[in-house]
């Protein structure tokens, strides 16, 4: 066998100029990626963005059209999956239905002729707290339990690199939280390199050290979760990772530390260091929770941007916070998240409000302003529900 | 038991316990059919197997009795044919499995991306059924005859001695059995392999198993239901077959199987009790072998 002993620590992964074309479309275009050993790396993106293909390329289940894959400095591009020091937790778990849980976990150990596979498998099962079910078949386990077995089956081999393909997708929220914590604990304890593929931005942000946002076969932006969230570089990242209020306008003034953008006649200030473009037509934005809602016209204060007056078109209460949609004439609709410091929402639909935010919290995007849709389609269930409601209300009004 | 091997689901859903008149009416034709064409002949066969010849009677005249010696006589005379029948059937089944598995794997797994090719290949597997089984076997007799090109060629390259034959040999009988039962092996194998989840294969490869190990440890166990039903559909009829081994087709008197003995006793020698006893022995042995086989193959665990 190619591997005779456990990897004592994670290995780094390097993708160099990876391109993958399927008949009719390109899944991945010239992808360069470097993941340091021992890190928890998340590839985040909508379905069809090429993230699962990337994972399958690393696992060896697909062959790249061009480019190189290096694991721990060794070129593995031409090797078969069974020769790579990599294990995958599959989205479907893919537990062998004809074997017991124990045999499933011991499968990789037996193939590598490890000593005492049964004891090691029991140990791994104990780690995911399922040792008491070792004699059962996968079909007799719940989805969450199967997921943990799949995890045990992968980590028992101590691969230099562990690949996770949306492993938590099928779990309910509570179990998912619990598994996220467990995964993180295991990763820190064992010190492996994790490559986690997910479309769940919250999952990626809570678990990973580094998140790469993928779109249409390319990495749009990569960095620590806070960095990605607070300073998105493109409209796609701004909207995929949480929600954003985006505006476009031309730069009217530019100083050493800030630029002023004319948004529908209102000057909006963005710190120079937080803006990617400093002249011409630009797209800027601010996160909804940074925006505050005011019921009276505020006095102009240096360092605060104000838009308004506008009307509240929707209020949705979600316990911790309330989401308001504010329609500002000439600018469009803005999202405002406000923490529920008092009982219930502070304003109601139809109220006249102003929105304001600290100028330091704005960001400027790298996109071409004309290419940025005002509010790009957001795929979160919440906003879909809101959009449906708006569409329905319009329909009712017309009727 | 043997019958569960044919169903894809081993888990039996508990039927609602409700007396239903309609269900009974719907079952009636089936029950009648079984009673008339299976149970009655079976009982008649058992009775026949214990009959004794009428003293001073004609050939083929028998009367009711309990002559269990019919069984010992039959086995005493025909045991080599019984052994040969099971030997040939086992060899033919194994050969058919070895030939059919790659075909079924190709159609069911590799050709998944091209549904048209898949249907075309399946049609080719079934195509022999368009011509009578007897005609096809006769055709093989022609092809393998002493004047035929195959024998001529084998003689030229000195694989076959100059006075050698193909027809009437053990080879041609096993060949005929294998050939005739390949579709019965391929179709159930295809049905299982077509549903084989390739993600298990990927998982196997991901867990350091070489393609051969994946085949041995994952593909074969997961296709066990198809293997079991295919081998049963081949083995059972092959063990009782009397066409391929018949002198008129691919066999000779030295290749006779138990089926040929039953045929001869029923139709030529008119020794009905011996023929009936042989039939029952054949049935019993098949039942025992199949029972052990299904139990051992462990397909009950596979869902």
XYZ file of C-alpha atoms in Angstrom:
702
model
C 0.000 0.000 0.000
C 1.012 3.539 -0.609
C 0.609 4.583 2.990
C 2.002 2.392 5.729
C 1.421 4.516 8.800
C -0.786 7.282 10.105
C -0.035 10.834 9.151
C 1.229 12.388 12.379
C -0.165 15.776 11.428
C -2.153 17.460 8.723
C -0.555 18.207 5.386
C -0.946 21.345 3.371
C -2.898 21.290 0.162
C -2.026 23.268 -2.903
C -4.024 23.591 -6.084
C -2.148 25.119 -8.989
C -4.061 26.359 -12.003
C -6.771 23.740 -11.701
C -9.290 23.703 -14.512
C -12.073 21.180 -14.832
C -14.268 21.038 -17.895
C -17.213 18.745 -18.321
C -18.778 18.270 -21.730
C -20.653 21.506 -22.297
C -19.490 23.568 -19.342
C -16.506 24.568 -17.283
C -16.906 23.716 -13.616
C -13.644 25.230 -12.408
C -11.568 27.857 -14.103
C -7.856 28.319 -13.336
C -8.196 27.769 -9.612
C -5.219 28.463 -7.374
C -5.602 27.611 -3.739
C -3.261 26.988 -0.883
C -4.389 25.583 2.441
C -1.811 25.499 5.230
C -1.419 22.319 7.279
C -3.618 22.006 10.329
C -6.144 24.632 9.301
C -9.888 24.394 8.982
C -10.678 25.688 5.544
C -14.184 26.208 4.195
C -15.175 26.465 0.574
C -18.428 28.357 0.511
C -20.683 28.901 -2.440
C -24.096 28.321 -3.950
C -24.887 24.994 -5.556
C -23.239 24.626 -8.929
C -20.348 26.938 -8.110
C -17.766 24.166 -8.441
C -17.021 23.590 -4.762
C -17.965 19.909 -4.722
C -16.044 19.365 -7.958
C -13.004 20.927 -6.281
C -13.374 18.502 -3.398
C -13.743 15.521 -5.728
C -10.630 16.612 -7.597
C -8.670 16.654 -4.352
C -10.054 13.238 -3.390
C -9.114 11.895 -6.811
C -12.665 11.024 -7.802
C -12.394 13.378 -10.773
C -9.415 14.206 -12.921
C -8.571 17.835 -13.599
C -8.484 18.967 -17.217
C -5.425 21.034 -16.381
C -3.389 21.960 -13.340
C -1.721 20.276 -10.421
C -2.770 19.079 -6.997
C -0.128 18.896 -4.289
C -0.685 17.357 -0.884
C 2.105 17.928 1.609
C 4.300 19.134 -1.254
C 3.854 15.920 -3.240
C 2.205 16.006 -6.641
C -0.760 13.647 -6.507
C -2.494 14.792 -9.693
C -1.925 11.499 -11.462
C -2.579 9.155 -8.534
C -5.759 7.181 -7.945
C -8.063 7.994 -5.027
C -6.983 4.943 -3.013
C -3.374 6.066 -3.201
C -4.013 9.521 -1.749
C -3.589 10.341 1.949
C -7.074 11.828 1.922
C -10.417 10.760 3.344
C -13.824 12.124 2.571
C -16.998 12.457 4.595
C -19.542 12.197 1.820
C -22.699 14.229 1.648
C -24.688 11.002 1.371
C -22.414 9.381 4.014
C -22.087 6.339 1.676
C -21.836 3.882 4.553
C -21.594 0.341 3.222
C -25.050 -1.156 3.831
C -23.792 -4.738 3.947
C -21.349 -4.162 6.785
C -21.787 -3.417 10.455
C -20.910 0.016 11.767
C -17.696 -1.407 13.196
C -16.666 -2.973 9.892
C -17.486 0.253 8.095
C -15.134 2.150 10.386
C -12.439 -0.520 10.231
C -12.607 -0.733 6.417
C -9.868 1.813 5.712
C -7.636 0.432 8.486
C -7.903 -3.090 7.107
C -7.067 -1.919 3.601
C -3.919 -0.261 4.901
C -3.072 -3.324 6.999
C -2.976 -1.332 10.222
C -2.423 -3.287 13.395
C -5.455 -3.857 15.590
C -8.117 -2.329 13.322
C -11.004 -3.375 15.570
C -9.648 -1.608 18.652
C -8.885 1.522 16.637
C -12.364 1.465 15.113
C -13.920 1.184 18.566
C -11.829 4.141 19.676
C -13.012 6.253 16.759
C -16.610 5.256 17.428
C -16.176 6.216 21.055
C -14.969 9.626 19.917
C -18.298 10.217 18.165
C -20.128 8.547 21.085
C -21.531 5.688 19.048
C -19.488 2.743 20.276
C -22.607 1.101 21.703
C -24.044 0.796 18.167
C -20.952 -0.883 16.674
C -22.777 -4.111 15.843
C -25.662 -2.456 13.989
C -26.116 -1.897 10.281
C -26.181 1.614 8.798
C -29.873 1.275 7.916
C -30.695 0.892 11.608
C -29.204 4.288 12.488
C -30.715 7.749 12.315
C -29.361 10.345 9.903
C -27.373 12.100 12.615
C -25.855 8.853 13.812
C -24.943 7.841 10.268
C -23.264 11.181 9.809
C -21.162 10.594 12.912
C -20.240 7.106 11.709
C -19.180 8.581 8.363
C -17.006 11.024 10.268
C -15.520 8.253 12.410
C -14.862 6.150 9.315
C -12.853 9.003 7.836
C -10.931 10.273 10.871
C -9.984 6.790 12.100
C -7.515 6.720 9.213
C -5.860 9.940 10.403
C -5.658 11.288 6.868
C -3.320 14.175 6.272
C -6.302 15.927 4.766
C -9.945 15.400 5.623
C -12.527 16.434 3.071
C -16.049 17.214 4.212
C -18.722 17.444 1.550
C -21.669 19.239 3.135
C -21.713 16.565 5.800
C -24.174 18.391 7.995
C -26.681 19.176 5.293
C -29.183 16.482 6.223
C -29.245 17.216 9.931
C -31.725 19.325 11.835
C -30.584 22.613 13.258
C -29.896 21.485 16.816
C -27.944 18.404 15.755
C -26.068 20.481 13.218
C -24.901 22.919 15.901
C -23.805 20.020 18.076
C -21.917 18.374 15.195
C -20.282 21.653 14.232
C -18.863 21.910 17.745
C -17.777 18.281 17.707
C -16.082 18.631 14.328
C -14.221 21.688 15.510
C -13.132 19.892 18.687
C -11.938 16.861 16.755
C -10.044 19.046 14.329
C -8.220 20.835 17.123
C -7.546 17.625 19.041
C -6.307 15.592 16.110
C -4.627 18.455 14.303
C -5.694 17.416 10.823
C -6.204 19.693 7.868
C -9.928 20.025 7.147
C -11.374 21.102 3.841
C -15.053 21.721 4.340
C -17.420 22.354 1.462
C -20.730 23.984 2.288
C -23.387 26.341 1.030
C -24.296 27.333 4.581
C -22.562 30.630 5.254
C -23.205 30.462 8.971
C -21.636 27.014 9.185
C -18.586 28.168 7.244
C -18.150 31.251 9.385
C -18.522 29.556 12.763
C -16.245 26.629 11.971
C -13.517 27.672 9.602
C -10.307 29.595 10.175
C -10.326 30.624 6.547
C -13.299 30.859 4.235
C -13.117 31.003 0.468
C -16.262 32.164 -1.282
C -16.651 30.465 -4.627
C -18.812 31.556 -7.506
C -18.992 30.193 -11.034
C -15.829 28.140 -10.713
C -13.723 30.936 -9.264
C -12.799 32.059 -5.785
C -14.321 35.492 -5.289
C -12.715 36.259 -1.971
C -10.775 34.419 0.674
C -9.966 35.300 4.246
C -10.892 35.030 7.891
C -14.686 34.977 8.456
C -14.785 38.422 10.139
C -12.747 39.936 7.373
C -15.001 38.496 4.680
C -18.095 39.648 6.441
C -17.007 43.135 7.397
C -15.173 43.948 4.211
C -16.634 42.073 1.259
C -14.827 42.769 -1.940
C -17.595 41.947 -4.397
C -21.364 42.220 -4.506
C -21.594 38.444 -4.650
C -19.693 38.051 -1.387
C -21.623 40.924 0.186
C -24.891 39.188 -0.541
C -23.952 35.546 -0.190
C -22.299 36.050 3.173
C -25.153 37.639 5.094
C -27.198 40.458 3.650
C -26.073 43.843 2.440
C -27.492 47.185 1.426
C -25.733 48.129 -1.794
C -25.831 51.472 -3.587
C -24.120 52.819 -6.628
C -23.124 56.349 -7.505
C -20.244 58.452 -8.655
C -17.448 59.711 -6.472
C -17.869 63.451 -5.921
C -15.114 64.150 -3.440
C -12.028 62.325 -2.360
C -9.878 63.100 0.654
C -6.909 61.342 2.225
C -9.097 59.135 4.398
C -12.550 59.077 2.783
C -14.424 59.232 -0.468
C -17.844 60.757 -0.906
C -20.292 59.026 -3.195
C -23.385 60.658 -4.559
C -26.275 58.266 -3.995
C -29.471 59.724 -5.465
C -28.347 63.205 -4.489
C -27.265 62.305 -0.957
C -23.553 62.344 -0.156
C -22.466 59.066 1.409
C -19.029 58.818 2.969
C -16.932 55.656 2.807
C -13.469 55.312 4.392
C -10.790 55.247 1.737
C -9.129 52.144 3.163
C -12.399 50.233 3.053
C -13.119 51.129 -0.569
C -11.603 49.263 -3.474
C -12.286 51.939 -6.056
C -11.713 55.605 -5.442
C -12.976 57.327 -8.566
C -15.760 57.206 -11.131
C -18.870 55.093 -10.758
C -18.579 52.913 -7.682
C -20.688 50.453 -5.751
C -20.777 50.816 -2.001
C -22.627 49.086 0.775
C -23.364 48.702 4.434
C -24.494 45.720 6.515
C -28.116 45.868 7.736
C -27.231 45.503 11.417
C -24.917 48.524 11.235
C -27.829 50.689 10.163
C -30.060 52.311 12.721
C -33.632 53.356 12.294
C -34.724 56.836 13.356
C -38.266 58.096 13.612
C -37.277 61.800 13.408
C -35.029 63.559 10.953
C -31.580 63.496 12.559
C -29.289 66.515 12.866
C -26.409 66.171 10.416
C -23.437 64.817 12.335
C -19.962 64.453 10.926
C -19.085 60.805 10.344
C -22.654 59.568 9.967
C -24.453 58.842 6.730
C -28.178 59.512 6.612
C -30.760 58.461 4.050
C -34.392 59.381 4.220
C -37.136 59.969 4.774
C -38.438 56.582 3.711
C -41.338 54.346 4.539
C -41.302 51.035 6.349
C -42.737 48.455 3.948
C -42.223 45.333 5.986
C -41.503 44.334 9.544
C -40.536 40.791 10.394
C -39.966 39.834 13.964
C -37.521 37.002 14.603
C -37.103 36.973 18.369
C -33.626 38.376 18.904
C -33.976 41.009 16.252
C -36.468 42.573 13.914
C -35.882 43.043 10.216
C -37.335 46.180 8.688
C -37.582 46.909 5.002
C -37.421 50.610 4.311
C -38.291 52.083 0.954
C -36.310 55.268 0.379
C -37.454 57.206 -2.708
C -34.739 57.337 -5.358
C -32.544 54.810 -3.539
C -34.729 51.768 -3.243
C -35.324 49.333 -0.481
C -32.975 48.994 2.473
C -32.769 46.255 5.026
C -32.325 47.217 8.651
C -31.722 44.761 11.472
C -32.518 46.094 14.896
C -32.052 44.266 18.144
C -35.198 43.975 20.170
C -34.223 46.143 23.116
C -37.872 46.688 23.937
C -40.802 44.350 23.517
C -41.722 43.978 19.864
C -40.940 46.199 16.887
C -40.455 49.922 17.437
C -42.100 51.085 14.223
C -44.833 49.629 12.087
C -45.450 49.301 8.389
C -46.103 52.680 6.840
C -44.139 54.697 9.399
C -41.880 57.467 8.139
C -38.285 56.787 9.093
C -34.708 57.809 8.437
C -31.817 55.419 8.304
C -28.349 56.284 9.456
C -25.019 54.557 9.932
C -21.519 55.302 11.038
C -19.489 56.269 7.983
C -16.689 53.944 9.159
C -18.949 50.936 8.651
C -19.489 51.380 4.938
C -17.512 49.455 2.339
C -16.700 49.971 -1.301
C -16.829 47.096 -3.748
C -14.410 46.105 -6.440
C -17.191 45.363 -8.951
C -18.065 47.517 -11.871
C -20.883 49.699 -10.529
C -23.079 49.062 -13.567
C -22.663 45.319 -13.130
C -23.926 45.393 -9.571
C -27.607 44.737 -9.319
C -29.232 46.935 -6.711
C -30.371 43.929 -4.739
C -29.079 40.733 -6.280
C -31.287 37.725 -5.806
C -30.788 36.481 -2.306
C -31.294 32.810 -1.824
C -32.081 32.791 1.898
C -35.499 31.473 2.771
C -36.244 34.572 4.769
C -35.749 36.964 1.910
C -37.543 34.671 -0.521
C -40.507 34.767 1.814
C -40.283 38.537 1.991
C -40.048 38.870 -1.769
C -43.027 36.571 -2.223
C -44.999 38.678 0.168
C -44.093 41.883 -1.654
C -45.034 40.351 -4.997
C -48.309 39.121 -3.572
C -49.139 42.507 -2.092
C -48.475 44.182 -5.417
C -50.709 41.694 -7.111
C -53.454 42.378 -4.596
C -53.129 46.112 -5.058
C -53.478 45.793 -8.798
C -56.506 43.558 -8.500
C -36.170 -19.324 1.912
C -35.458 -19.746 -1.740
C -38.232 -17.455 -2.803
C -37.073 -14.439 -0.833
C -33.961 -14.404 -2.963
C -36.030 -13.228 -5.901
C -37.636 -10.311 -4.159
C -35.584 -7.161 -3.841
C -36.842 -6.466 -0.355
C -36.211 -8.973 2.364
C -38.216 -6.986 4.889
C -41.781 -8.173 4.770
C -44.306 -5.486 5.469
C -46.964 -6.620 7.851
C -50.190 -6.802 5.900
C -53.207 -5.313 7.555
C -55.006 -8.069 9.427
C -58.425 -7.782 7.884
C -60.502 -10.532 6.428
C -61.193 -9.482 2.932
C -63.624 -11.290 0.704
C -62.323 -9.510 -2.401
C -58.758 -10.580 -1.693
C -59.907 -14.168 -1.484
C -61.774 -13.916 -4.781
C -58.735 -12.375 -6.430
C -56.509 -15.129 -5.086
C -58.838 -17.880 -6.191
C -57.601 -18.294 -9.795
C -54.046 -18.532 -8.563
C -54.916 -21.046 -5.878
C -56.931 -23.120 -8.333
C -54.061 -23.052 -10.786
C -51.601 -24.228 -8.157
C -53.892 -26.984 -6.917
C -54.722 -28.229 -10.402
C -51.360 -27.968 -12.079
C -48.893 -28.271 -9.240
C -50.349 -29.958 -6.196
C -52.406 -32.619 -7.992
C -49.593 -33.713 -10.345
C -47.154 -33.708 -7.436
C -49.380 -36.015 -5.385
C -49.933 -38.191 -8.413
C -46.175 -38.326 -8.943
C -45.570 -39.385 -5.329
C -48.223 -42.093 -5.635
C -46.727 -43.284 -8.916
C -43.291 -43.514 -7.377
C -44.553 -46.145 -4.925
C -46.506 -48.207 -7.468
C -45.712 -51.833 -8.126
C -45.909 -53.765 -11.425
C -49.015 -55.892 -12.049
C -48.160 -59.591 -11.948
C -48.432 -61.086 -15.436
C -49.468 -57.662 -16.693
C -48.352 -55.795 -19.805
C -45.330 -53.578 -19.962
C -46.248 -50.263 -18.365
C -49.056 -51.648 -16.261
C -48.732 -50.745 -12.591
C -50.929 -50.854 -9.556
C -51.008 -48.833 -6.374
C -48.781 -49.965 -3.566
C -45.979 -48.972 -1.282
C -42.932 -50.227 -3.053
C -40.256 -47.961 -1.552
C -37.651 -50.147 -3.230
C -38.399 -48.122 -6.365
C -36.215 -45.404 -4.828
C -33.297 -47.666 -4.003
C -33.566 -49.344 -7.403
C -33.632 -45.997 -9.187
C -30.686 -44.654 -7.216
C -28.795 -47.913 -7.562
C -29.085 -47.760 -11.304
C -28.984 -44.067 -12.009
C -26.793 -42.492 -9.301
C -24.027 -41.631 -11.782
C -26.564 -39.691 -13.854
C -27.802 -37.787 -10.793
C -24.233 -36.868 -9.874
C -23.469 -35.909 -13.454
C -26.578 -33.742 -13.645
C -25.582 -31.754 -10.568
C -21.945 -31.627 -11.638
C -22.836 -30.294 -15.077
C -25.382 -27.869 -13.619
C -22.852 -26.466 -11.132
C -20.150 -26.075 -13.780
C -22.589 -24.457 -16.223
C -23.875 -22.113 -13.509
C -20.372 -20.992 -12.557
C -19.421 -20.485 -16.210
C -22.630 -18.563 -16.894
C -21.923 -16.361 -13.855
C -18.369 -15.663 -14.994
C -19.559 -14.793 -18.493
C -22.668 -12.863 -17.456
C -21.244 -10.682 -14.678
C -19.053 -8.529 -16.940
C -21.903 -8.240 -19.452
C -24.394 -7.229 -16.765
C -21.853 -4.865 -15.167
C -21.176 -3.189 -18.454
C -24.868 -2.757 -19.298
C -25.971 -1.835 -15.787
C -23.098 0.360 -14.635
C -20.809 1.485 -17.429
C -23.565 2.086 -20.002
C -25.700 4.161 -17.602
C -24.708 7.352 -19.340
C -26.066 6.074 -22.657
C -29.614 4.793 -22.129
C -29.966 3.957 -25.823
C -26.916 1.692 -25.770
C -28.225 0.162 -22.578
C -31.560 -0.797 -24.139
C -29.863 -2.028 -27.281
C -27.536 -4.313 -25.318
C -30.411 -5.582 -23.189
C -32.316 -6.424 -26.352
C -29.289 -8.353 -27.553
C -29.242 -10.335 -24.307
C -32.901 -11.245 -24.752
C -32.657 -11.723 -28.533
C -31.969 -15.503 -28.378
C -35.466 -15.943 -26.913
C -36.900 -14.894 -30.275
C -35.888 -18.322 -31.594
C -36.909 -21.569 -29.999
C -34.518 -23.027 -27.497
C -34.635 -26.378 -29.353
C -33.751 -24.807 -32.683
C -30.844 -22.926 -31.192
C -29.485 -26.069 -29.572
C -29.861 -27.928 -32.861
C -28.011 -25.127 -34.602
C -25.122 -25.571 -32.197
C -25.102 -29.253 -33.020
C -24.662 -28.293 -36.659
C -21.939 -25.788 -35.896
C -20.037 -28.265 -33.751
C -20.582 -31.224 -36.036
C -17.630 -33.212 -37.312
C -17.860 -31.584 -40.754
C -18.343 -28.148 -39.269
C -15.702 -25.433 -39.417
C -14.944 -25.504 -35.691
C -14.013 -29.167 -35.556
C -12.096 -28.856 -38.828
C -10.144 -25.928 -37.467
C -9.408 -27.606 -34.131
C -8.173 -30.670 -35.978
C -5.965 -28.571 -38.230
C -4.271 -26.900 -35.280
C -4.075 -30.297 -33.557
C -6.024 -29.332 -30.478
C -8.475 -32.079 -31.332
C -7.137 -35.500 -32.418
C -8.030 -36.517 -35.972
C -10.702 -38.925 -34.721
C -12.095 -36.458 -32.166
C -15.608 -35.046 -31.940
C -17.209 -32.101 -30.240
C -20.836 -33.204 -30.242
C -21.694 -35.917 -27.800
C -18.940 -34.881 -25.404
C -19.089 -33.481 -21.894
C -17.726 -30.261 -23.340
C -20.602 -29.750 -25.752
C -23.250 -30.538 -23.134
C -21.805 -28.063 -20.625
C -21.351 -25.584 -23.437
C -25.004 -25.961 -24.410
C -26.220 -25.603 -20.826
C -24.090 -22.517 -20.275
C -25.143 -20.951 -23.557
C -28.841 -21.562 -22.998
C -28.946 -20.168 -19.487
C -26.789 -17.061 -19.901
C -29.788 -14.739 -20.365
C -31.349 -16.102 -17.165
C -28.145 -15.188 -15.360
C -27.570 -11.838 -17.038
C -31.012 -10.333 -16.476
C -31.212 -10.604 -12.666
C -27.579 -9.525 -12.406
C -28.345 -6.523 -14.571
C -31.386 -5.677 -12.443
C -29.210 -5.527 -9.309
C -26.191 -3.828 -10.846
C -28.346 -1.223 -12.539
C -29.383 -0.024 -9.071
C -25.861 -0.219 -7.624
C -25.071 3.091 -5.955
C -21.718 4.179 -7.342
C -21.117 6.344 -4.297
C -20.264 3.174 -2.375
C -17.577 2.423 -4.946
C -16.206 5.933 -4.559
C -16.277 5.583 -0.784
C -14.348 2.324 -1.101
C -11.715 3.938 -3.281
C -11.512 6.839 -0.846
C -10.836 4.358 1.970
C -7.670 3.011 0.323
C -9.253 0.033 -1.445
C -7.787 -0.770 -4.859
C -10.283 -1.312 -7.694
C -10.011 -5.087 -7.235
C -10.602 -4.849 -3.476
C -13.565 -2.536 -4.027
C -15.002 -5.121 -6.411
C -14.446 -7.934 -3.919
C -15.551 -6.114 -0.776
C -18.230 -3.748 -2.053
C -19.528 -4.531 -5.534
C -19.891 -8.296 -5.144
C -21.618 -8.175 -1.733
C -23.977 -5.455 -2.927
C -24.878 -7.428 -6.054
C -25.460 -10.619 -4.062
C -29.255 -10.597 -4.580
C -28.689 -10.647 -8.346
C -26.051 -13.362 -8.082
C -28.339 -15.535 -5.957
C -31.392 -15.181 -8.193
C -29.304 -15.587 -11.353
C -27.594 -18.742 -10.131
C -30.906 -20.220 -8.965
C -32.597 -19.434 -12.281
C -29.702 -21.189 -14.012
C -28.925 -24.042 -11.650
C -32.444 -25.353 -11.037
C -33.493 -25.791 -14.680
C -29.990 -26.861 -15.726
C -29.960 -29.711 -13.189
C -33.175 -31.131 -14.635
C -32.387 -30.371 -18.259
C -32.578 -33.279 -20.733
C -32.357 -31.438 -24.060
C -28.685 -30.456 -24.133
C -27.512 -33.868 -22.893
C -29.871 -35.732 -25.207
C -28.419 -37.866 -27.962
C -30.513 -35.938 -30.483
C -28.881 -32.674 -29.505
C -25.450 -32.087 -28.022
C -25.016 -35.190 -25.890
C -24.521 -38.911 -26.173
C -25.257 -41.903 -23.952
C -22.056 -41.216 -22.042
C -23.200 -37.715 -21.110
C -26.743 -38.580 -20.035
C -28.085 -36.621 -17.082
C -30.857 -37.546 -14.700
C -33.340 -35.721 -16.906
C -32.553 -38.108 -19.737
C -33.111 -41.095 -17.447
C -36.481 -39.717 -16.362
C -37.448 -39.117 -19.967
C -36.380 -42.606 -21.031
C -38.209 -44.287 -18.148
C -41.400 -42.339 -18.730
C -41.527 -42.435 -22.522
C -39.440 -45.374 -23.696
C -39.197 -48.001 -20.954
C -42.609 -47.090 -19.536
C -41.203 -47.707 -16.088
C -43.305 -44.988 -14.477
C -42.487 -45.703 -10.803
C -38.738 -45.435 -11.433
C -39.212 -42.234 -13.449
C -41.405 -40.759 -10.704
C -38.932 -41.758 -7.987
C -36.084 -40.134 -9.917
C -38.124 -36.957 -10.366
C -38.815 -36.743 -6.663
C -35.177 -37.374 -5.789
C -34.179 -34.637 -8.224
C -36.672 -32.228 -6.702
C -35.624 -33.032 -3.130
C -31.913 -32.649 -3.848
C -32.492 -29.325 -5.605
C -34.566 -28.075 -2.682
C -31.881 -29.036 -0.179
C -29.031 -27.536 -2.220
C -30.939 -24.305 -2.873
C -31.988 -24.044 0.764
C -28.416 -24.359 2.009
C -27.177 -21.997 -0.690
C -29.644 -19.237 0.066
C -29.018 -19.539 3.783
C -25.246 -19.450 3.294
C -25.202 -16.552 0.843
C -26.727 -14.391 3.569
C -28.912 -12.384 1.264
C -31.518 -11.971 3.997
C -29.387 -9.174 5.416
C -29.278 -7.264 2.183
C -31.980 -4.764 1.667
